[in-house]
């Protein structure tokens, strides 16, 4: 079965850039979405079709996808960005990555 | 504004079934697929399957085949997910989600319900 691999955790200082990776074989051939989930809340779509931002998502969120790796980048990370982040793709069914806990300290 | 409002928390015994509802508003219900995703406490997201809200066609993750049924009532804009033969490992928050994609080869979950906690315990 197809698996998306994310680092379990990442820590950044406020104002710095956070880059969260999502890896799988030939992932660049698929569309990738990213979701943000804050504690106790439902997930929120932050990036779709690799690099598009839904309305209302700040410009500091961006995405890319090439080769075997997709990346979610948060520029100028803020305390409010502390959350779990999940990548998602389709391979005979929807697949989610295991999630990355982003800590801003 | 688009909203997906789910039914309340459930407590079930092992072997029983649970049916979770998801009422859509703020858009034409039959224009978008509804998917179901679950999340056990402290764990990641797990996709269960999709339903075309117009035709009622469904597709289930192999893990849930034979135990899950997704249906809808278009007259009231509501989707349902029923899971049978419950076991303790099914204890999780269940989310209904709207799929923006209109595609069979990629999905975009743009709106999520608030989640329904299903607890399976004897």
PDB file of N, CA and C in Angstrom, chain A residues 32-93:
ATOM      1  N   UNK A  32      -0.970  16.912  -4.016  1.00  0.00           N
ATOM      2  CA  UNK A  32      -0.850  16.814  -2.563  1.00  0.00           C
ATOM      3  C   UNK A  32      -1.609  17.959  -1.902  1.00  0.00           C
ATOM      4  N   UNK A  33      -2.296  17.635  -0.828  1.00  0.00           N
ATOM      5  CA  UNK A  33      -2.935  18.644   0.021  1.00  0.00           C
ATOM      6  C   UNK A  33      -2.268  18.627   1.394  1.00  0.00           C
ATOM      7  N   UNK A  34      -2.405  19.729   2.095  1.00  0.00           N
ATOM      8  CA  UNK A  34      -1.919  19.847   3.471  1.00  0.00           C
ATOM      9  C   UNK A  34      -3.039  20.376   4.368  1.00  0.00           C
ATOM     10  N   UNK A  35      -3.122  19.793   5.569  1.00  0.00           N
ATOM     11  CA  UNK A  35      -4.138  20.191   6.545  1.00  0.00           C
ATOM     12  C   UNK A  35      -3.456  20.562   7.853  1.00  0.00           C
ATOM     13  N   UNK A  36      -4.009  21.586   8.488  1.00  0.00           N
ATOM     14  CA  UNK A  36      -3.560  22.019   9.804  1.00  0.00           C
ATOM     15  C   UNK A  36      -4.609  21.610  10.823  1.00  0.00           C
ATOM     16  N   UNK A  37      -4.184  20.997  11.913  1.00  0.00           N
ATOM     17  CA  UNK A  37      -5.126  20.623  12.963  1.00  0.00           C
ATOM     18  C   UNK A  37      -4.604  21.124  14.313  1.00  0.00           C
ATOM     19  N   UNK A  38      -5.290  22.091  14.860  1.00  0.00           N
ATOM     20  CA  UNK A  38      -4.951  22.575  16.196  1.00  0.00           C
ATOM     21  C   UNK A  38      -5.629  21.708  17.233  1.00  0.00           C
ATOM     22  N   UNK A  39      -5.100  21.727  18.431  1.00  0.00           N
ATOM     23  CA  UNK A  39      -5.557  20.842  19.495  1.00  0.00           C
ATOM     24  C   UNK A  39      -7.054  20.963  19.726  1.00  0.00           C
ATOM     25  N   UNK A  40      -7.739  19.845  19.661  1.00  0.00           N
ATOM     26  CA  UNK A  40      -9.170  19.808  19.935  1.00  0.00           C
ATOM     27  C   UNK A  40     -10.053  20.317  18.819  1.00  0.00           C
ATOM     28  N   UNK A  41      -9.487  20.599  17.655  1.00  0.00           N
ATOM     29  CA  UNK A  41     -10.273  21.149  16.544  1.00  0.00           C
ATOM     30  C   UNK A  41     -10.250  20.219  15.337  1.00  0.00           C
ATOM     31  N   UNK A  42     -11.174  20.460  14.410  1.00  0.00           N
ATOM     32  CA  UNK A  42     -11.183  19.735  13.146  1.00  0.00           C
ATOM     33  C   UNK A  42     -10.050  20.243  12.259  1.00  0.00           C
ATOM     34  N   UNK A  43      -9.541  19.395  11.379  1.00  0.00           N
ATOM     35  CA  UNK A  43      -8.500  19.845  10.441  1.00  0.00           C
ATOM     36  C   UNK A  43      -9.005  20.958   9.529  1.00  0.00           C
ATOM     37  N   UNK A  44      -8.054  21.767   9.062  1.00  0.00           N
ATOM     38  CA  UNK A  44      -8.335  22.865   8.131  1.00  0.00           C
ATOM     39  C   UNK A  44      -7.409  22.722   6.928  1.00  0.00           C
ATOM     40  N   UNK A  45      -7.972  22.847   5.734  1.00  0.00           N
ATOM     41  CA  UNK A  45      -7.185  22.780   4.501  1.00  0.00           C
ATOM     42  C   UNK A  45      -6.335  24.041   4.383  1.00  0.00           C
ATOM     43  N   UNK A  46      -5.013  23.896   4.218  1.00  0.00           N
ATOM     44  CA  UNK A  46      -4.144  25.066   4.048  1.00  0.00           C
ATOM     45  C   UNK A  46      -3.488  25.131   2.673  1.00  0.00           C
ATOM     46  N   UNK A  47      -3.299  23.967   2.032  1.00  0.00           N
ATOM     47  CA  UNK A  47      -2.728  23.915   0.677  1.00  0.00           C
ATOM     48  C   UNK A  47      -3.424  22.787  -0.080  1.00  0.00           C
ATOM     49  N   UNK A  48      -3.789  23.030  -1.346  1.00  0.00           N
ATOM     50  CA  UNK A  48      -4.328  21.974  -2.188  1.00  0.00           C
ATOM     51  C   UNK A  48      -3.661  22.024  -3.552  1.00  0.00           C
ATOM     52  N   UNK A  49      -3.779  20.940  -4.287  1.00  0.00           N
ATOM     53  CA  UNK A  49      -3.120  20.822  -5.599  1.00  0.00           C
ATOM     54  C   UNK A  49      -1.676  21.320  -5.511  1.00  0.00           C
ATOM     55  N   UNK A  50      -0.961  20.803  -4.546  1.00  0.00           N
ATOM     56  CA  UNK A  50       0.472  21.025  -4.309  1.00  0.00           C
ATOM     57  C   UNK A  50       0.807  22.421  -3.759  1.00  0.00           C
ATOM     58  N   UNK A  51       0.215  23.466  -4.330  1.00  0.00           N
ATOM     59  CA  UNK A  51       0.709  24.809  -4.003  1.00  0.00           C
ATOM     60  C   UNK A  51      -0.373  25.888  -3.939  1.00  0.00           C
ATOM     61  N   UNK A  52      -1.639  25.522  -4.059  1.00  0.00           N
ATOM     62  CA  UNK A  52      -2.700  26.527  -4.034  1.00  0.00           C
ATOM     63  C   UNK A  52      -3.193  26.760  -2.615  1.00  0.00           C
ATOM     64  N   UNK A  53      -3.452  28.029  -2.295  1.00  0.00           N
ATOM     65  CA  UNK A  53      -3.964  28.390  -0.970  1.00  0.00           C
ATOM     66  C   UNK A  53      -5.452  28.687  -1.044  1.00  0.00           C
ATOM     67  N   UNK A  54      -6.239  28.028  -0.169  1.00  0.00           N
ATOM     68  CA  UNK A  54      -7.673  28.377  -0.120  1.00  0.00           C
ATOM     69  C   UNK A  54      -7.850  29.809   0.370  1.00  0.00           C
ATOM     70  N   UNK A  55      -9.002  30.360   0.064  1.00  0.00           N
ATOM     71  CA  UNK A  55      -9.326  31.692   0.553  1.00  0.00           C
ATOM     72  C   UNK A  55      -9.231  31.738   2.078  1.00  0.00           C
ATOM     73  N   UNK A  56      -8.593  32.777   2.594  1.00  0.00           N
ATOM     74  CA  UNK A  56      -8.490  32.954   4.032  1.00  0.00           C
ATOM     75  C   UNK A  56      -7.226  32.383   4.652  1.00  0.00           C
ATOM     76  N   UNK A  57      -6.457  31.635   3.883  1.00  0.00           N
ATOM     77  CA  UNK A  57      -5.193  31.087   4.399  1.00  0.00           C
ATOM     78  C   UNK A  57      -4.095  32.119   4.156  1.00  0.00           C
ATOM     79  N   UNK A  58      -3.327  32.455   5.189  1.00  0.00           N
ATOM     80  CA  UNK A  58      -2.290  33.495   5.046  1.00  0.00           C
ATOM     81  C   UNK A  58      -1.248  33.157   3.989  1.00  0.00           C
ATOM     82  N   UNK A  59      -0.678  34.190   3.398  1.00  0.00           N
ATOM     83  CA  UNK A  59       0.322  34.009   2.349  1.00  0.00           C
ATOM     84  C   UNK A  59       1.600  33.344   2.851  1.00  0.00           C
ATOM     85  N   UNK A  60       1.815  33.340   4.158  1.00  0.00           N
ATOM     86  CA  UNK A  60       3.035  32.714   4.668  1.00  0.00           C
ATOM     87  C   UNK A  60       3.033  31.199   4.482  1.00  0.00           C
ATOM     88  N   UNK A  61       1.872  30.628   4.153  1.00  0.00           N
ATOM     89  CA  UNK A  61       1.783  29.195   3.869  1.00  0.00           C
ATOM     90  C   UNK A  61       1.983  28.967   2.368  1.00  0.00           C
ATOM     91  N   UNK A  62       2.936  28.091   2.019  1.00  0.00           N
ATOM     92  CA  UNK A  62       3.155  27.756   0.622  1.00  0.00           C
ATOM     93  C   UNK A  62       3.496  26.273   0.502  1.00  0.00           C
ATOM     94  N   UNK A  63       3.375  25.744  -0.698  1.00  0.00           N
ATOM     95  CA  UNK A  63       3.644  24.327  -0.905  1.00  0.00           C
ATOM     96  C   UNK A  63       4.345  24.066  -2.217  1.00  0.00           C
ATOM     97  N   UNK A  64       5.056  22.950  -2.274  1.00  0.00           N
ATOM     98  CA  UNK A  64       5.713  22.513  -3.494  1.00  0.00           C
ATOM     99  C   UNK A  64       5.699  20.995  -3.523  1.00  0.00           C
ATOM    100  N   UNK A  65       5.901  20.431  -4.713  1.00  0.00           N
ATOM    101  CA  UNK A  65       5.887  18.973  -4.855  1.00  0.00           C
ATOM    102  C   UNK A  65       6.679  18.587  -6.085  1.00  0.00           C
ATOM    103  N   UNK A  66       7.728  17.800  -5.878  1.00  0.00           N
ATOM    104  CA  UNK A  66       8.560  17.375  -6.992  1.00  0.00           C
ATOM    105  C   UNK A  66       9.287  16.080  -6.624  1.00  0.00           C
ATOM    106  N   UNK A  67       9.468  15.228  -7.612  1.00  0.00           N
ATOM    107  CA  UNK A  67      10.186  13.981  -7.351  1.00  0.00           C
ATOM    108  C   UNK A  67       9.425  13.116  -6.367  1.00  0.00           C
ATOM    109  N   UNK A  68      10.066  12.811  -5.266  1.00  0.00           N
ATOM    110  CA  UNK A  68       9.441  11.959  -4.243  1.00  0.00           C
ATOM    111  C   UNK A  68       9.009  12.732  -2.997  1.00  0.00           C
ATOM    112  N   UNK A  69       9.125  14.073  -3.039  1.00  0.00           N
ATOM    113  CA  UNK A  69       8.875  14.846  -1.831  1.00  0.00           C
ATOM    114  C   UNK A  69       8.004  16.079  -2.074  1.00  0.00           C
ATOM    115  N   UNK A  70       7.007  16.227  -1.228  1.00  0.00           N
ATOM    116  CA  UNK A  70       6.216  17.450  -1.165  1.00  0.00           C
ATOM    117  C   UNK A  70       6.615  18.195   0.105  1.00  0.00           C
ATOM    118  N   UNK A  71       6.569  19.520   0.045  1.00  0.00           N
ATOM    119  CA  UNK A  71       6.982  20.322   1.187  1.00  0.00           C
ATOM    120  C   UNK A  71       5.977  21.428   1.480  1.00  0.00           C
ATOM    121  N   UNK A  72       5.622  21.539   2.744  1.00  0.00           N
ATOM    122  CA  UNK A  72       4.817  22.665   3.223  1.00  0.00           C
ATOM    123  C   UNK A  72       5.787  23.636   3.893  1.00  0.00           C
ATOM    124  N   UNK A  73       5.766  24.886   3.457  1.00  0.00           N
ATOM    125  CA  UNK A  73       6.643  25.893   4.020  1.00  0.00           C
ATOM    126  C   UNK A  73       5.818  26.982   4.687  1.00  0.00           C
ATOM    127  N   UNK A  74       6.200  27.308   5.908  1.00  0.00           N
ATOM    128  CA  UNK A  74       5.555  28.403   6.632  1.00  0.00           C
ATOM    129  C   UNK A  74       6.631  29.455   6.877  1.00  0.00           C
ATOM    130  N   UNK A  75       6.486  30.575   6.208  1.00  0.00           N
ATOM    131  CA  UNK A  75       7.474  31.654   6.328  1.00  0.00           C
ATOM    132  C   UNK A  75       7.057  32.599   7.455  1.00  0.00           C
ATOM    133  N   UNK A  76       8.033  33.039   8.243  1.00  0.00           N
ATOM    134  CA  UNK A  76       7.691  33.936   9.342  1.00  0.00           C
ATOM    135  C   UNK A  76       6.714  33.269  10.293  1.00  0.00           C
ATOM    136  N   UNK A  77       7.056  32.085  10.752  1.00  0.00           N
ATOM    137  CA  UNK A  77       6.156  31.285  11.591  1.00  0.00           C
ATOM    138  C   UNK A  77       5.707  32.060  12.821  1.00  0.00           C
ATOM    139  N   UNK A  78       4.423  31.951  13.118  1.00  0.00           N
ATOM    140  CA  UNK A  78       3.855  32.617  14.285  1.00  0.00           C
ATOM    141  C   UNK A  78       3.398  31.590  15.313  1.00  0.00           C
ATOM    142  N   UNK A  79       3.225  32.051  16.533  1.00  0.00           N
ATOM    143  CA  UNK A  79       2.808  31.161  17.617  1.00  0.00           C
ATOM    144  C   UNK A  79       1.489  30.469  17.264  1.00  0.00           C
ATOM    145  N   UNK A  80       0.611  31.157  16.554  1.00  0.00           N
ATOM    146  CA  UNK A  80      -0.682  30.595  16.187  1.00  0.00           C
ATOM    147  C   UNK A  80      -0.560  29.454  15.182  1.00  0.00           C
ATOM    148  N   UNK A  81       0.620  29.250  14.591  1.00  0.00           N
ATOM    149  CA  UNK A  81       0.814  28.177  13.621  1.00  0.00           C
ATOM    150  C   UNK A  81       1.149  26.852  14.298  1.00  0.00           C
ATOM    151  N   UNK A  82       1.314  26.860  15.607  1.00  0.00           N
ATOM    152  CA  UNK A  82       1.606  25.633  16.337  1.00  0.00           C
ATOM    153  C   UNK A  82       0.418  24.686  16.207  1.00  0.00           C
ATOM    154  N   UNK A  83       0.663  23.507  15.636  1.00  0.00           N
ATOM    155  CA  UNK A  83      -0.413  22.568  15.305  1.00  0.00           C
ATOM    156  C   UNK A  83       0.196  21.290  14.750  1.00  0.00           C
ATOM    157  N   UNK A  84      -0.678  20.313  14.492  1.00  0.00           N
ATOM    158  CA  UNK A  84      -0.291  19.126  13.733  1.00  0.00           C
ATOM    159  C   UNK A  84      -0.601  19.392  12.268  1.00  0.00           C
ATOM    160  N   UNK A  85       0.304  18.941  11.397  1.00  0.00           N
ATOM    161  CA  UNK A  85       0.114  19.125   9.959  1.00  0.00           C
ATOM    162  C   UNK A  85       0.151  17.763   9.272  1.00  0.00           C
ATOM    163  N   UNK A  86      -0.819  17.549   8.378  1.00  0.00           N
ATOM    164  CA  UNK A  86      -0.939  16.290   7.658  1.00  0.00           C
ATOM    165  C   UNK A  86      -0.897  16.530   6.157  1.00  0.00           C
ATOM    166  N   UNK A  87      -0.116  15.717   5.454  1.00  0.00           N
ATOM    167  CA  UNK A  87      -0.184  15.728   3.993  1.00  0.00           C
ATOM    168  C   UNK A  87      -1.170  14.645   3.560  1.00  0.00           C
ATOM    169  N   UNK A  88      -1.667  14.788   2.344  1.00  0.00           N
ATOM    170  CA  UNK A  88      -2.681  13.864   1.834  1.00  0.00           C
ATOM    171  C   UNK A  88      -2.539  13.758   0.330  1.00  0.00           C
ATOM    172  N   UNK A  89      -2.685  12.547  -0.194  1.00  0.00           N
ATOM    173  CA  UNK A  89      -2.647  12.308  -1.633  1.00  0.00           C
ATOM    174  C   UNK A  89      -3.596  11.166  -1.944  1.00  0.00           C
ATOM    175  N   UNK A  90      -3.731  10.900  -3.232  1.00  0.00           N
ATOM    176  CA  UNK A  90      -4.642   9.832  -3.683  1.00  0.00           C
ATOM    177  C   UNK A  90      -3.844   8.736  -4.383  1.00  0.00           C
ATOM    178  N   UNK A  91      -4.069   7.475  -3.957  1.00  0.00           N
ATOM    179  CA  UNK A  91      -3.493   6.338  -4.649  1.00  0.00           C
ATOM    180  C   UNK A  91      -4.453   5.167  -4.487  1.00  0.00           C
ATOM    181  N   UNK A  92      -5.374   5.035  -5.386  1.00  0.00           N
ATOM    182  CA  UNK A  92      -6.438   4.025  -5.262  1.00  0.00           C
ATOM    183  C   UNK A  92      -7.223   4.213  -3.975  1.00  0.00           C
ATOM    184  N   UNK A  93      -7.205   5.418  -3.471  1.00  0.00           N
ATOM    185  CA  UNK A  93      -7.859   5.759  -2.216  1.00  0.00           C
ATOM    186  C   UNK A  93      -7.101   6.917  -1.607  1.00  0.00           C
TER     187      UNK A  93
END
